[in-house]
PDB file of C-alpha atoms in Angstrom:
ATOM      1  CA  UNK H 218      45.709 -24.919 -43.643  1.00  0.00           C
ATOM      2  CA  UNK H 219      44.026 -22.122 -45.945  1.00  0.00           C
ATOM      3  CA  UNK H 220      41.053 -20.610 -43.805  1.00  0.00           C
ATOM      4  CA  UNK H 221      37.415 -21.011 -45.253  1.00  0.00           C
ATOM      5  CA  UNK H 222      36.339 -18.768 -47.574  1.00  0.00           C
ATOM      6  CA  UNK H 223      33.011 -17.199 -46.588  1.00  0.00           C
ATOM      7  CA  UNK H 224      30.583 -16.204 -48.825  1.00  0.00           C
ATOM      8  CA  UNK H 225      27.914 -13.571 -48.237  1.00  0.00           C
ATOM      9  CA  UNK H 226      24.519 -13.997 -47.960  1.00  0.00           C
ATOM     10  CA  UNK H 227      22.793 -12.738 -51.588  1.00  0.00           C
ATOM     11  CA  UNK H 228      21.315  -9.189 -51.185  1.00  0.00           C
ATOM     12  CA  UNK H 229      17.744  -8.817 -52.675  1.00  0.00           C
ATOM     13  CA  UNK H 230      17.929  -5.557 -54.078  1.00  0.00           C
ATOM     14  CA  UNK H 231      14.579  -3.677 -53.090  1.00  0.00           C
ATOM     15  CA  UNK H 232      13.292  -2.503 -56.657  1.00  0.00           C
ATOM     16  CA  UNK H 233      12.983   0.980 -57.349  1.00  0.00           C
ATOM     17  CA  UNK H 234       9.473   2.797 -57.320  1.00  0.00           C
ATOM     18  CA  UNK H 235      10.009   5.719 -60.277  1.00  0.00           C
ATOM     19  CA  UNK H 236       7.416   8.760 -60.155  1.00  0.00           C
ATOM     20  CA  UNK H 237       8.040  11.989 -61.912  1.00  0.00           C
ATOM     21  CA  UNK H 238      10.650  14.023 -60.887  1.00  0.00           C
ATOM     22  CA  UNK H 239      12.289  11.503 -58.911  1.00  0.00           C
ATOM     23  CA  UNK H 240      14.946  11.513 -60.879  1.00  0.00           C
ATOM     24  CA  UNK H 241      13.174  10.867 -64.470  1.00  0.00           C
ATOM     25  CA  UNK H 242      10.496  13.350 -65.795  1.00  0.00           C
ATOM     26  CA  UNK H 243       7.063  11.989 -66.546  1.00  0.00           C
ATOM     27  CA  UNK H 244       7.978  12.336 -70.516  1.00  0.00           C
ATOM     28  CA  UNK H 245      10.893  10.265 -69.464  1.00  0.00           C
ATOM     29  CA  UNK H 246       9.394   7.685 -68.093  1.00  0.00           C
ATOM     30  CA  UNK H 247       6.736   7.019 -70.837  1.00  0.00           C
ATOM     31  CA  UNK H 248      10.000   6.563 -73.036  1.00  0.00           C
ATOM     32  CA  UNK H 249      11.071   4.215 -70.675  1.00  0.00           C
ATOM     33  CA  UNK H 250       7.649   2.529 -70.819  1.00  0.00           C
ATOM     34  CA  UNK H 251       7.985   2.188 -74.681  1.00  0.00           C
ATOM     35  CA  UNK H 252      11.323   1.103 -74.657  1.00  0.00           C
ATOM     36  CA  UNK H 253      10.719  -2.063 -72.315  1.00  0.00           C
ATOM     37  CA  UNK H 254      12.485  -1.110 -69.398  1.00  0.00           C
ATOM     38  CA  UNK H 255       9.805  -0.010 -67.121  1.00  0.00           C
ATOM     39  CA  UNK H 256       6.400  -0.999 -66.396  1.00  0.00           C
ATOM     40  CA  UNK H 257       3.422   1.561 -64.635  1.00  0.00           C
ATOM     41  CA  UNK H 258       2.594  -0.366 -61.432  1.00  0.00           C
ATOM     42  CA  UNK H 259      -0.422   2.543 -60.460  1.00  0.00           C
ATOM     43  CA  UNK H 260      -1.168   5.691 -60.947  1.00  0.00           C
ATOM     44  CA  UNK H 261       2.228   7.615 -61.473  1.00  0.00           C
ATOM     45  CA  UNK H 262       4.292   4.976 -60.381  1.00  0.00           C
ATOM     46  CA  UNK H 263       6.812   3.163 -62.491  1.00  0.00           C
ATOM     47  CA  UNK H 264       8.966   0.078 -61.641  1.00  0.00           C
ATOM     48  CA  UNK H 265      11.645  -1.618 -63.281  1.00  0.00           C
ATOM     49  CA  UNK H 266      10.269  -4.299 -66.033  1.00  0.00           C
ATOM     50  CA  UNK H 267      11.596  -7.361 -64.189  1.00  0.00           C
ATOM     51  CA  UNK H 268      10.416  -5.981 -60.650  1.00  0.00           C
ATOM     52  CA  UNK H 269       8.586  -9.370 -59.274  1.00  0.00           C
ATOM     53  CA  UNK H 270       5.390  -7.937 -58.052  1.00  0.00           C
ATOM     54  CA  UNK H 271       4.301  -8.340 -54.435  1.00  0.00           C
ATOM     55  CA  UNK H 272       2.058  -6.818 -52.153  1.00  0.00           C
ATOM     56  CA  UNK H 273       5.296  -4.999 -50.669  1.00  0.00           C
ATOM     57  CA  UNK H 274       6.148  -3.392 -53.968  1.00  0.00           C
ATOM     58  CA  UNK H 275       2.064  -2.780 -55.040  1.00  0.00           C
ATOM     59  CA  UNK H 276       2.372  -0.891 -51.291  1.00  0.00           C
ATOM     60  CA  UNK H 277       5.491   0.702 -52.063  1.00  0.00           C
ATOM     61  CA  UNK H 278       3.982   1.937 -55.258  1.00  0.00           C
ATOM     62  CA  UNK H 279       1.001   3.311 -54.061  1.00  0.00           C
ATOM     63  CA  UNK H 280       2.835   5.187 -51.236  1.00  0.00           C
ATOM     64  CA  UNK H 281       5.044   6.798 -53.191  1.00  0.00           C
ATOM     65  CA  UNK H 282       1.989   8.538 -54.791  1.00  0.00           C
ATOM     66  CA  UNK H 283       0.719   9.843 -51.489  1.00  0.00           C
ATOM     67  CA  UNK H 284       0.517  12.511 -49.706  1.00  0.00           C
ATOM     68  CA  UNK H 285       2.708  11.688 -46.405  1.00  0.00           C
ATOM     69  CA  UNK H 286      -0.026  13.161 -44.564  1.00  0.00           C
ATOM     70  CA  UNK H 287      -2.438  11.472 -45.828  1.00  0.00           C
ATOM     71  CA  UNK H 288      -0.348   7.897 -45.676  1.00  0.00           C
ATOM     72  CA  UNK H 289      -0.400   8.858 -41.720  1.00  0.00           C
ATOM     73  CA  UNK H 290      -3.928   9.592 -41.556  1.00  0.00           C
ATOM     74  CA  UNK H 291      -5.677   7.060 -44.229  1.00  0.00           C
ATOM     75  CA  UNK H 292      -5.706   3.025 -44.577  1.00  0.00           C
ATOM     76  CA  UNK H 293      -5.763   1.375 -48.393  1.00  0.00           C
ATOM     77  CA  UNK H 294      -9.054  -0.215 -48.845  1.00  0.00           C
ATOM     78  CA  UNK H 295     -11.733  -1.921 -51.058  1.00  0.00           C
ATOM     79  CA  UNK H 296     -10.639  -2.984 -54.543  1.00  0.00           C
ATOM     80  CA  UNK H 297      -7.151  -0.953 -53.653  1.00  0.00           C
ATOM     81  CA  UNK H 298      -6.521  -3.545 -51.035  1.00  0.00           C
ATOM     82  CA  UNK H 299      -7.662  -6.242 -53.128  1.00  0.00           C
ATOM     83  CA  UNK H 300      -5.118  -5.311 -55.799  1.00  0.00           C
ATOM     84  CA  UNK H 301      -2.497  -4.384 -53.037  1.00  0.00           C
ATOM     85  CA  UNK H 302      -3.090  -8.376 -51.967  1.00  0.00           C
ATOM     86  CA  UNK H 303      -2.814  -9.671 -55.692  1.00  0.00           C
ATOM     87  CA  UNK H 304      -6.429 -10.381 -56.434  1.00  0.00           C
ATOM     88  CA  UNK H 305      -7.898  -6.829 -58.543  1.00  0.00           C
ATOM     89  CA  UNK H 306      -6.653  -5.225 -61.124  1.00  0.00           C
ATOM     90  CA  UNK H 307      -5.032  -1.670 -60.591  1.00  0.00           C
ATOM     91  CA  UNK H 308      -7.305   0.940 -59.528  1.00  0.00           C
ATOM     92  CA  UNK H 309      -7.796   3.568 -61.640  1.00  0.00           C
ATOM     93  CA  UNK H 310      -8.622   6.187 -58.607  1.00  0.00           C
ATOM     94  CA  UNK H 311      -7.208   4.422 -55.456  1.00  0.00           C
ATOM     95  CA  UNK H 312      -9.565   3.874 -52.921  1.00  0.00           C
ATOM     96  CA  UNK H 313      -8.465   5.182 -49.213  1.00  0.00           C
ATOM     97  CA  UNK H 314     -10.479   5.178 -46.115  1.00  0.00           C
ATOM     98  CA  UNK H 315     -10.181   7.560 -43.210  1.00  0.00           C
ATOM     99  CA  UNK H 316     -11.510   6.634 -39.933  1.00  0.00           C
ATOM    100  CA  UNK H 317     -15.036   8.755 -39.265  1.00  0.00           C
ATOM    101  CA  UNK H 318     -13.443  10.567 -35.915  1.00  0.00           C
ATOM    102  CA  UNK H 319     -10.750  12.522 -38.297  1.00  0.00           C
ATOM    103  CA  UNK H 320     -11.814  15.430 -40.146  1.00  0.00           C
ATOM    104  CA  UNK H 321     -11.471  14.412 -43.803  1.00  0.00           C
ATOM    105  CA  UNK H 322     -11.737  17.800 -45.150  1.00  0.00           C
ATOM    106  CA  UNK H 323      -8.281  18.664 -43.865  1.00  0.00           C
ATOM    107  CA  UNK H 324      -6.952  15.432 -45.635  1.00  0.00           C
ATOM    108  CA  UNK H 325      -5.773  17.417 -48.950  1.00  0.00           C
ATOM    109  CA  UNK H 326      -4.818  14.392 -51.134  1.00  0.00           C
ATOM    110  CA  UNK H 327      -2.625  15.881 -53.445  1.00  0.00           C
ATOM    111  CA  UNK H 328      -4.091  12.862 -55.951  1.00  0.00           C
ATOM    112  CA  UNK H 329      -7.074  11.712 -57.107  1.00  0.00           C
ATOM    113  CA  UNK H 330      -8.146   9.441 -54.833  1.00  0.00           C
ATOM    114  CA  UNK H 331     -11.663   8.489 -53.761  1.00  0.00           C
ATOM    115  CA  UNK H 332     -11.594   9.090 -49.909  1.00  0.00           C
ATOM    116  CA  UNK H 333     -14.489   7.784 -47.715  1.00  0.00           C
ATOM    117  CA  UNK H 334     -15.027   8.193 -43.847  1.00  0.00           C
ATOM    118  CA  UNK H 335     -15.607   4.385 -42.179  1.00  0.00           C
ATOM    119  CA  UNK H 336     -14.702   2.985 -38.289  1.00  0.00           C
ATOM    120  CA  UNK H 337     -12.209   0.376 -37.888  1.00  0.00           C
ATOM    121  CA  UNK H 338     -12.311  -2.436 -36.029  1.00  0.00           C
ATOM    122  CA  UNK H 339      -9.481  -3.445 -33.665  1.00  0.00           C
ATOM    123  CA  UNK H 340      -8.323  -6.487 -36.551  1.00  0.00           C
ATOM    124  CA  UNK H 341      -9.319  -4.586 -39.572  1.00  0.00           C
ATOM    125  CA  UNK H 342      -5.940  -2.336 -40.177  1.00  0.00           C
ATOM    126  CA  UNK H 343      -2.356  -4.221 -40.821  1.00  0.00           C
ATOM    127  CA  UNK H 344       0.685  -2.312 -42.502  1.00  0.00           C
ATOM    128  CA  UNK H 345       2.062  -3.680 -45.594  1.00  0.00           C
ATOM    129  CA  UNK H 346       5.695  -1.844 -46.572  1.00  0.00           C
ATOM    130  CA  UNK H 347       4.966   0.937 -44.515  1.00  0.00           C
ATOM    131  CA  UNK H 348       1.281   1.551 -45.707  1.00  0.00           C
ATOM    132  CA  UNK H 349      -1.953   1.094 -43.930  1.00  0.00           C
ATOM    133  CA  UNK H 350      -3.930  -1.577 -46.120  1.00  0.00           C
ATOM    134  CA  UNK H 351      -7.512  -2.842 -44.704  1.00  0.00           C
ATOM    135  CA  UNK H 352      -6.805  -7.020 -43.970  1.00  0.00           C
ATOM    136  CA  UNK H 353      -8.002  -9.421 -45.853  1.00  0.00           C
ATOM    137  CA  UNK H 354     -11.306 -10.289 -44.067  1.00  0.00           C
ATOM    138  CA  UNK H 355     -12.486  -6.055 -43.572  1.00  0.00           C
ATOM    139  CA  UNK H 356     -11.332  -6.011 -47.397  1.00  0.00           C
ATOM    140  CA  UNK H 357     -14.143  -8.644 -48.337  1.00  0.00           C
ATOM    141  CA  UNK H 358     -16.424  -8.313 -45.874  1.00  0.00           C
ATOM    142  CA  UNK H 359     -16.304  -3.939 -47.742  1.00  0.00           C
ATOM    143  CA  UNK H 360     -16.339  -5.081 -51.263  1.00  0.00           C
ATOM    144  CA  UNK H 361     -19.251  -7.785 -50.820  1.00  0.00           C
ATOM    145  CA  UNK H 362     -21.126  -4.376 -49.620  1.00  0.00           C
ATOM    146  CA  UNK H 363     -20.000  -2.286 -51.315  1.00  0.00           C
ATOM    147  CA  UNK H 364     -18.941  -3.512 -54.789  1.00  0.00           C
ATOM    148  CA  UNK H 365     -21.578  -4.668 -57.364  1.00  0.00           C
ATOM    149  CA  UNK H 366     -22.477  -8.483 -57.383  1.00  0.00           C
ATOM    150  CA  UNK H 367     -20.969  -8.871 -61.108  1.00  0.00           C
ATOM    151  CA  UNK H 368     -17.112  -7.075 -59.778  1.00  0.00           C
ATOM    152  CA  UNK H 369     -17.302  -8.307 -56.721  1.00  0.00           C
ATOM    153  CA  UNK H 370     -17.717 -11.888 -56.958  1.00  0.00           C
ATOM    154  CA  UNK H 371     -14.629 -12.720 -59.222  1.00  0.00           C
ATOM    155  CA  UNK H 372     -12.192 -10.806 -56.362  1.00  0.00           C
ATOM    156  CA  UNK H 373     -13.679 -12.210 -54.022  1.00  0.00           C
ATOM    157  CA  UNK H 374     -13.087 -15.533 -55.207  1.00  0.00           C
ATOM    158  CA  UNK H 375      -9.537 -15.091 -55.864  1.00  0.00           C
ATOM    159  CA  UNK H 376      -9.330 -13.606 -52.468  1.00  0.00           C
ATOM    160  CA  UNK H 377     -10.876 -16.971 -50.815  1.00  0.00           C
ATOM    161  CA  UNK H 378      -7.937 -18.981 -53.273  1.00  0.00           C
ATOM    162  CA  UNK H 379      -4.721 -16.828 -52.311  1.00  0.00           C
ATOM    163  CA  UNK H 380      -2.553 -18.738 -50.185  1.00  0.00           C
ATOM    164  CA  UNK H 381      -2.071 -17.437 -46.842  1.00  0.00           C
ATOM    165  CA  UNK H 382      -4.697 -14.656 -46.387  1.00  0.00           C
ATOM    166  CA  UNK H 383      -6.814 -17.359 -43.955  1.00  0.00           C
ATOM    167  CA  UNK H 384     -10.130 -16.403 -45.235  1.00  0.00           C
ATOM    168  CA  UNK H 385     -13.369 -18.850 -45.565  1.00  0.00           C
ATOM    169  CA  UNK H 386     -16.978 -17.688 -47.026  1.00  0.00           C
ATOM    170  CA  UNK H 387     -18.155 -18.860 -43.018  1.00  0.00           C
ATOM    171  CA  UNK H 388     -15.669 -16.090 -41.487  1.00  0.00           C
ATOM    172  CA  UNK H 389     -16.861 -13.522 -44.307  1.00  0.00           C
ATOM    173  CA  UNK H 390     -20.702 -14.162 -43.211  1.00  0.00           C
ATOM    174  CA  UNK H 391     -19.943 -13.637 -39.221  1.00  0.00           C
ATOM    175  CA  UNK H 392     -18.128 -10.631 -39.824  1.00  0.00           C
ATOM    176  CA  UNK H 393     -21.120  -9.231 -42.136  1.00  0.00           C
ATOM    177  CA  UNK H 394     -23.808 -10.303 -39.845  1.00  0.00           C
ATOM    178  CA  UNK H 395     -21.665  -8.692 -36.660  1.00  0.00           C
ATOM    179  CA  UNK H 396     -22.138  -5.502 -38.347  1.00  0.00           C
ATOM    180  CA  UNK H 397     -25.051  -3.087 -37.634  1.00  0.00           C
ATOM    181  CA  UNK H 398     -27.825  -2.636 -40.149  1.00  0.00           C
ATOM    182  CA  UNK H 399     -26.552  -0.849 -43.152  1.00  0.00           C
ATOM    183  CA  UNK H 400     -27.236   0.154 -47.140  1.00  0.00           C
ATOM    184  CA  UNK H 401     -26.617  -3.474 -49.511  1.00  0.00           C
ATOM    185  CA  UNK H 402     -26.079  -5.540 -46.647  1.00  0.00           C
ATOM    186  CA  UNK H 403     -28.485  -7.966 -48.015  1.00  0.00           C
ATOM    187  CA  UNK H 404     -26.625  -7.644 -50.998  1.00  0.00           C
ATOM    188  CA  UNK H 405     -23.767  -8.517 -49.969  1.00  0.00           C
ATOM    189  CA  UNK H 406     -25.340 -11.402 -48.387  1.00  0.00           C
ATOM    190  CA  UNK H 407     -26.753 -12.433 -51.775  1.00  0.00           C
ATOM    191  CA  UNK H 408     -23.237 -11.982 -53.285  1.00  0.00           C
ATOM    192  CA  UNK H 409     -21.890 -14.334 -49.863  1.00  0.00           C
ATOM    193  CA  UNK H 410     -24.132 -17.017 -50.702  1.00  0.00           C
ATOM    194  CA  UNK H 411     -23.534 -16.936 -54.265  1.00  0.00           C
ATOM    195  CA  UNK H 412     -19.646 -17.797 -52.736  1.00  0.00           C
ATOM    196  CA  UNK H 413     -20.620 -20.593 -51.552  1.00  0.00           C
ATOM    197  CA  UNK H 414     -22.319 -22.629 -54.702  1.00  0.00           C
TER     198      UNK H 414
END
């Protein structure tokens, strides 16, 4: 009796993140660009055209444009995390926060990036393919403060829609209100309630 034949689980191949000089110059990859077979995730940061975009590879992307310095010292957040999650459009200058007790002027970015000293809570950091991203509910709960009504009211609404991020208008208003008195916070209560209609 001929023994079974066993066949292998399908690999997933993990799609490259291209930046220049890694192999492909940045004159090289614009060709690339033109000629269909790559696509600019962010920034510098190139992926195959057929790459199926995920959080995972919008993380990857974004990493591979950092500093590793300042991906050990700095968290993804605001409309950066929203995009990393599916629900902004790329940012133009990534957004990355650094908690308030490290000394930010030592960062040295290497990118433009728009760096701002915040605290964390103990829920408000996850990892995402290696990269610090701000969860779902801190990434709200920052943009309904700290966005304007008219940008951040559309991604917040596709933030409340996307499957499996767990987040309700309710759970965005007792995290703002369990914050200590700050700049637009009755704003972003405004921009809460206007969630709910």
């Amino acid at each position: 009796m001929p023994s079974p034949t066993i066949h292998p689980a399908p690999v997933t191949a993990t799609p490259p993140i291209l930046t220049a000089g890694s192999p492909f110059t940045a004159v090289e990859l614009q060709a690339m660009e033109a000629d269909g077979m790559v696509r600019r995730l962010v920034g510098r940061a190139y992926v195959p055209v057929r790459a199926r975009t995920t959080a995972e590879l919008r993380a990857r992307a974004l990493s591979a444009m950092l500093t590793a310095r300042v991906r050990e010292r700095a968290v993804a957040g605001r409309m950066t995390a929203a995009w990393i999650l599916g629900c902004a459009p790329p940012p133009e200058m990534p957004v990355m926060l650094v908690e308030s007790t490290r000394r930010l002027a030592r960062l040295g970015t290497g990118e433009r990036l728009l760096v701002h000293e915040v605290s964390f809570g103990d829920f408000d950091v996850l990892e995402i393919a290696d990269l610090r991203v701000t969860s779902a509910l801190r990434t709200a709960v920052d943009l309904a403060i700290h966005s304007e009504e008219r940008i951040a009211v559309p991604v917040l609404r596709r933030l409340l829609a996307r499957e499996g991020l767990g987040l309700t208008v309710g759970l965005m208003v007792r995290s703002l209100e369990g914050l200590p008195a700050q700049p637009h916070k009755k704003r972003a209560r405004r921009i809460l309630e206007r969630l709910q209609s």
